[in-house]
XYZ file of N, CA and C in Angstrom:
354
model
N -8.573 7.331 -21.067
C -7.346 7.084 -20.337
C -7.616 6.098 -19.198
N -6.785 5.082 -19.095
C -6.931 4.091 -18.037
C -6.396 4.661 -16.734
N -7.201 4.552 -15.688
C -6.793 5.085 -14.385
C -5.816 4.137 -13.702
N -4.886 4.752 -12.959
C -3.884 4.004 -12.207
C -4.280 3.969 -10.736
N -4.376 2.765 -10.185
C -4.688 2.569 -8.777
C -3.441 2.031 -8.079
N -3.001 2.735 -7.041
C -1.885 2.282 -6.208
C -2.463 1.559 -4.997
N -2.025 0.348 -4.775
C -2.573 -0.491 -3.701
C -1.528 -0.669 -2.610
N -1.787 -0.054 -1.463
C -0.887 -0.176 -0.311
C -1.077 -1.568 0.305
N 0.022 -2.180 0.699
C -0.058 -3.478 1.364
C -0.565 -4.577 0.448
N -0.105 -4.568 -0.795
C -0.634 -5.489 -1.803
C -0.368 -6.962 -1.496
N 0.587 -7.257 -0.623
C 0.834 -8.660 -0.268
C 0.032 -9.094 0.951
N -0.669 -8.163 1.577
C -1.477 -8.479 2.751
C -2.865 -8.968 2.380
N -3.645 -9.288 3.376
C -4.976 -9.848 3.162
C -5.889 -8.876 2.419
N -6.012 -7.654 2.911
C -6.899 -6.689 2.256
C -6.341 -6.238 0.914
N -5.061 -5.877 0.894
C -4.459 -5.384 -0.334
C -4.488 -6.411 -1.458
N -4.182 -7.660 -1.139
C -4.177 -8.691 -2.188
C -5.590 -8.968 -2.695
N -6.587 -8.813 -1.828
C -7.979 -8.974 -2.253
C -8.380 -7.864 -3.224
N -7.953 -6.637 -2.929
C -8.219 -5.509 -3.830
C -7.484 -5.730 -5.152
N -6.232 -6.166 -5.082
C -5.453 -6.459 -6.283
C -6.177 -7.477 -7.156
N -6.618 -8.552 -6.546
C -7.324 -9.616 -7.274
C -8.592 -9.075 -7.934
N -9.373 -8.331 -7.185
C -10.654 -7.830 -7.695
C -10.472 -6.825 -8.827
N -9.563 -5.874 -8.646
C -9.366 -4.860 -9.683
C -8.697 -5.455 -10.922
N -7.778 -6.393 -10.729
C -7.126 -7.051 -11.860
C -8.156 -7.800 -12.705
N -9.109 -8.435 -12.049
C -10.130 -9.215 -12.756
C -10.993 -8.349 -13.671
N -11.158 -7.069 -13.338
C -11.982 -6.199 -14.181
C -11.266 -5.822 -15.469
N -9.944 -5.771 -15.440
C -9.188 -5.345 -16.602
C -9.344 -3.870 -16.933
N -9.928 -3.101 -16.034
C -10.234 -1.692 -16.297
C -9.185 -0.711 -15.790
N -8.202 -1.191 -15.021
C -7.259 -0.286 -14.361
C -5.818 -0.713 -14.590
N -4.926 0.276 -14.564
C -3.510 -0.011 -14.403
C -3.310 -0.143 -12.899
N -2.515 -1.108 -12.487
C -2.338 -1.363 -11.064
C -0.875 -1.244 -10.664
N -0.668 -0.580 -9.531
C 0.656 -0.469 -8.930
C 0.547 -1.053 -7.523
N 1.264 -2.120 -7.279
C 1.234 -2.804 -5.992
C 2.397 -2.325 -5.130
N 2.088 -1.857 -3.934
C 3.107 -1.385 -2.999
C 3.356 -2.443 -1.937
N 4.623 -2.648 -1.636
C 5.003 -3.617 -0.615
C 6.322 -3.182 0.004
N 6.495 -3.464 1.292
C 7.794 -3.197 1.906
C 8.881 -3.978 1.199
N 8.519 -5.163 0.716
C 9.491 -6.015 0.035
C 8.848 -6.620 -1.217
N 8.921 -5.916 -2.347
C 8.300 -6.446 -3.568
C 9.032 -7.663 -4.148
N 10.101 -8.095 -3.505
C 10.812 -9.306 -3.932
C 10.548 -10.487 -2.998
N 9.593 -10.334 -2.098
C 9.272 -11.408 -1.152
C 8.619 -12.593 -1.860
N 8.562 -13.722 -1.179
C 7.896 -14.903 -1.730
C 6.418 -14.631 -1.996
N 5.767 -13.892 -1.088
C 4.344 -13.572 -1.267
C 4.153 -12.703 -2.509
N 5.019 -11.719 -2.701
C 4.923 -10.865 -3.890
C 5.167 -11.690 -5.152
N 6.147 -12.583 -5.113
C 6.438 -13.427 -6.277
C 5.230 -14.271 -6.653
N 4.544 -14.787 -5.658
C 3.345 -15.589 -5.908
C 2.253 -14.744 -6.577
N 2.083 -13.526 -6.089
C 1.067 -12.645 -6.665
C 1.460 -12.175 -8.064
N 2.739 -11.918 -8.277
C 3.214 -11.533 -9.611
C 2.896 -12.617 -10.636
N 3.038 -13.876 -10.213
C 2.760 -14.991 -11.111
C 1.272 -15.072 -11.460
N 0.410 -14.676 -10.539
C -1.036 -14.741 -10.757
C -1.576 -13.557 -11.550
N -0.990 -12.373 -11.341
C -1.565 -11.141 -11.883
C -0.537 -10.416 -12.753
N -0.550 -10.726 -14.020
C 0.412 -10.112 -14.938
C 0.077 -8.641 -15.170
N 1.093 -7.886 -15.535
C 0.893 -6.486 -15.878
C 0.842 -5.535 -14.705
N 0.991 -6.041 -13.500
C 0.972 -5.199 -12.303
C 2.387 -4.676 -12.058
N 2.485 -3.388 -11.801
C 3.773 -2.774 -11.464
C 3.992 -2.926 -9.956
N 5.133 -3.445 -9.553
C 5.450 -3.631 -8.129
C 6.513 -2.623 -7.711
N 6.249 -1.905 -6.623
C 7.196 -0.900 -6.138
C 7.357 -1.019 -4.619
N 8.553 -0.700 -4.123
C 8.764 -0.707 -2.672
C 8.207 0.557 -2.042
N 7.640 0.407 -0.866
C 7.164 1.556 -0.086
C 7.025 1.115 1.361
N 7.233 2.060 2.259
C 7.152 1.791 3.687
C 6.233 2.831 4.313
N 5.259 2.395 5.067
C 4.271 3.311 5.655
C 4.865 4.268 6.674
N 6.062 3.993 7.139
C 6.734 4.901 8.067
C 7.668 5.866 7.338
N 7.671 5.818 6.014
C 8.549 6.643 5.191
C 7.712 7.384 4.143
N 7.326 8.610 4.465
C 6.446 9.380 3.584
C 7.066 9.578 2.205
N 8.373 9.767 2.140
C 9.027 9.973 0.839
C 8.846 8.747 -0.064
N 8.945 7.545 0.500
C 8.766 6.332 -0.313
C 7.326 6.224 -0.803
N 6.380 6.638 0.025
C 4.974 6.624 -0.377
C 4.712 7.658 -1.471
N 5.237 8.846 -1.284
C 5.057 9.919 -2.271
C 5.576 9.449 -3.635
N 6.743 8.847 -3.655
C 7.326 8.330 -4.895
C 6.431 7.245 -5.502
N 5.932 6.340 -4.668
C 5.088 5.240 -5.139
C 3.735 5.723 -5.658
N 3.257 6.855 -5.155
C 1.950 7.383 -5.553
C 2.014 8.283 -6.787
N 3.199 8.649 -7.253
C 3.324 9.547 -8.401
C 2.562 8.980 -9.603
N 1.708 9.804 -10.181
C 0.950 9.403 -11.364
C -0.301 8.600 -11.082
N -0.536 8.242 -9.828
C -1.735 7.459 -9.489
C -2.961 8.363 -9.428
N -4.086 7.825 -9.867
C -5.365 8.526 -9.744
C -6.022 8.225 -8.408
N -5.857 6.985 -7.959
C -6.495 6.524 -6.725
C -5.493 5.732 -5.900
N -5.598 5.882 -4.587
C -4.809 5.075 -3.653
C -5.765 4.272 -2.781
N -5.542 2.961 -2.731
C -6.215 2.127 -1.738
C -5.221 1.985 -0.599
N -5.567 2.527 0.558
C -4.638 2.540 1.676
C -5.102 1.714 2.864
N -4.191 0.987 3.425
C -4.429 0.265 4.677
C -3.204 0.443 5.558
N -3.427 0.482 6.858
C -2.310 0.522 7.799
C -1.942 -0.914 8.169
N -0.874 -1.052 8.913
C -0.366 -2.388 9.235
C -0.328 -2.607 10.746
N -1.476 -2.494 11.399
C -1.504 -2.618 12.851
C -0.910 -3.940 13.337
N -1.167 -5.024 12.623
C -0.713 -6.321 13.098
C 0.742 -6.619 12.737
N 1.413 -5.662 12.123
C 2.852 -5.786 11.870
C 3.538 -5.791 13.232
N 4.459 -6.699 13.436
C 5.067 -6.909 14.749
C 5.619 -5.626 15.359
N 6.372 -4.834 14.581
C 6.985 -3.650 15.185
C 5.943 -2.583 15.542
N 4.837 -2.520 14.816
C 3.763 -1.566 15.170
C 3.130 -1.979 16.491
N 2.834 -3.247 16.648
C 2.233 -3.723 17.897
C 3.176 -3.484 19.073
N 4.475 -3.709 18.862
C 5.449 -3.475 19.936
C 5.515 -1.991 20.287
N 5.473 -1.131 19.278
C 5.508 0.310 19.544
C 4.278 0.741 20.339
N 3.126 0.199 20.008
C 1.899 0.528 20.746
C 2.010 0.023 22.182
N 2.501 -1.196 22.340
C 2.669 -1.762 23.685
C 3.618 -0.932 24.538
N 4.569 -0.243 23.905
C 5.531 0.584 24.629
C 5.109 2.056 24.693
N 3.827 2.313 24.430
C 3.293 3.650 24.638
C 3.134 4.521 23.415
N 3.588 4.068 22.250
C 3.420 4.868 21.030
C 2.028 4.596 20.466
N 1.022 5.180 21.101
C -0.361 4.913 20.720
C -0.713 5.504 19.356
N 0.146 6.342 18.812
C -0.105 6.946 17.506
C 0.599 6.221 16.361
N 1.212 5.080 16.618
C 1.986 4.387 15.586
C 1.139 4.086 14.352
N -0.037 3.508 14.545
C -0.896 3.186 13.403
C -1.496 4.460 12.801
N -1.908 5.387 13.650
C -2.432 6.673 13.173
C -1.416 7.346 12.250
N -0.156 7.342 12.643
C 0.890 7.985 11.837
C 1.042 7.328 10.471
N 0.858 6.022 10.405
C 0.918 5.355 9.107
C -0.215 5.853 8.197
N -1.405 5.955 8.753
C -2.534 6.466 7.976
C -2.308 7.897 7.531
N -1.779 8.717 8.442
C -1.479 10.118 8.108
C -0.424 10.188 7.016
N 0.566 9.331 7.079
C 1.603 9.311 6.045
C 1.013 8.978 4.675
N 0.072 8.038 4.641
C -0.596 7.690 3.381
C -1.317 8.921 2.820
N -2.093 9.581 3.662
C -2.865 10.745 3.218
C -1.936 11.880 2.790
N -0.942 12.194 3.606
C -0.019 13.283 3.277
C 0.712 13.017 1.961
N 1.170 11.787 1.766
C 1.896 11.444 0.543
C 0.976 11.489 -0.670
N -0.254 11.033 -0.510
C -1.205 11.062 -1.626
C -1.518 12.494 -2.037
N -1.699 13.363 -1.069
C -1.951 14.775 -1.373
C -0.740 15.378 -2.079
N 0.448 15.130 -1.560
C 1.675 15.667 -2.152
C 1.888 15.155 -3.577
N 1.451 13.929 -3.863
C 1.628 13.338 -5.193
C 0.506 13.724 -6.151
N -0.502 14.442 -5.656
C -1.596 14.881 -6.524
C -2.618 13.812 -6.842
N -2.758 12.833 -5.961
C -3.722 11.764 -6.146
C -5.140 12.328 -6.029
N -6.044 11.838 -6.898
C -7.426 12.318 -6.905
C -8.287 11.749 -5.772
N -8.107 10.463 -5.474
C -8.983 9.785 -4.520
C -8.175 8.855 -3.615
N -8.623 8.749 -2.376
C -8.045 7.800 -1.420
C -9.179 6.947 -0.867
N -8.971 5.649 -0.900
C -9.964 4.722 -0.352
C -9.332 4.058 0.851
């Protein structure tokens, strides 16, 4: 059985690098998560990497993550500290903004029955 890897932030620097590397092996089914899977960046990646499933998910919305992780064996998770609204929230005293994104990834992966989180 081919394992399914869900990649958080697939249009970002780290996520797109993981997407590229895992796609090149041909060993995995890949699900790319993005706040906007219809963005220009996602369209560019879709053109490069055929067979990847693209789904919307937001790190501040555990339900969207749980839905995106359903059926996945592994989740590659990254937070979005350099996202403008996260930086603004931290600047205004929400020092847990990035921590909460990471916690949401873990909580959603556990709820979805994911085997591994990277």
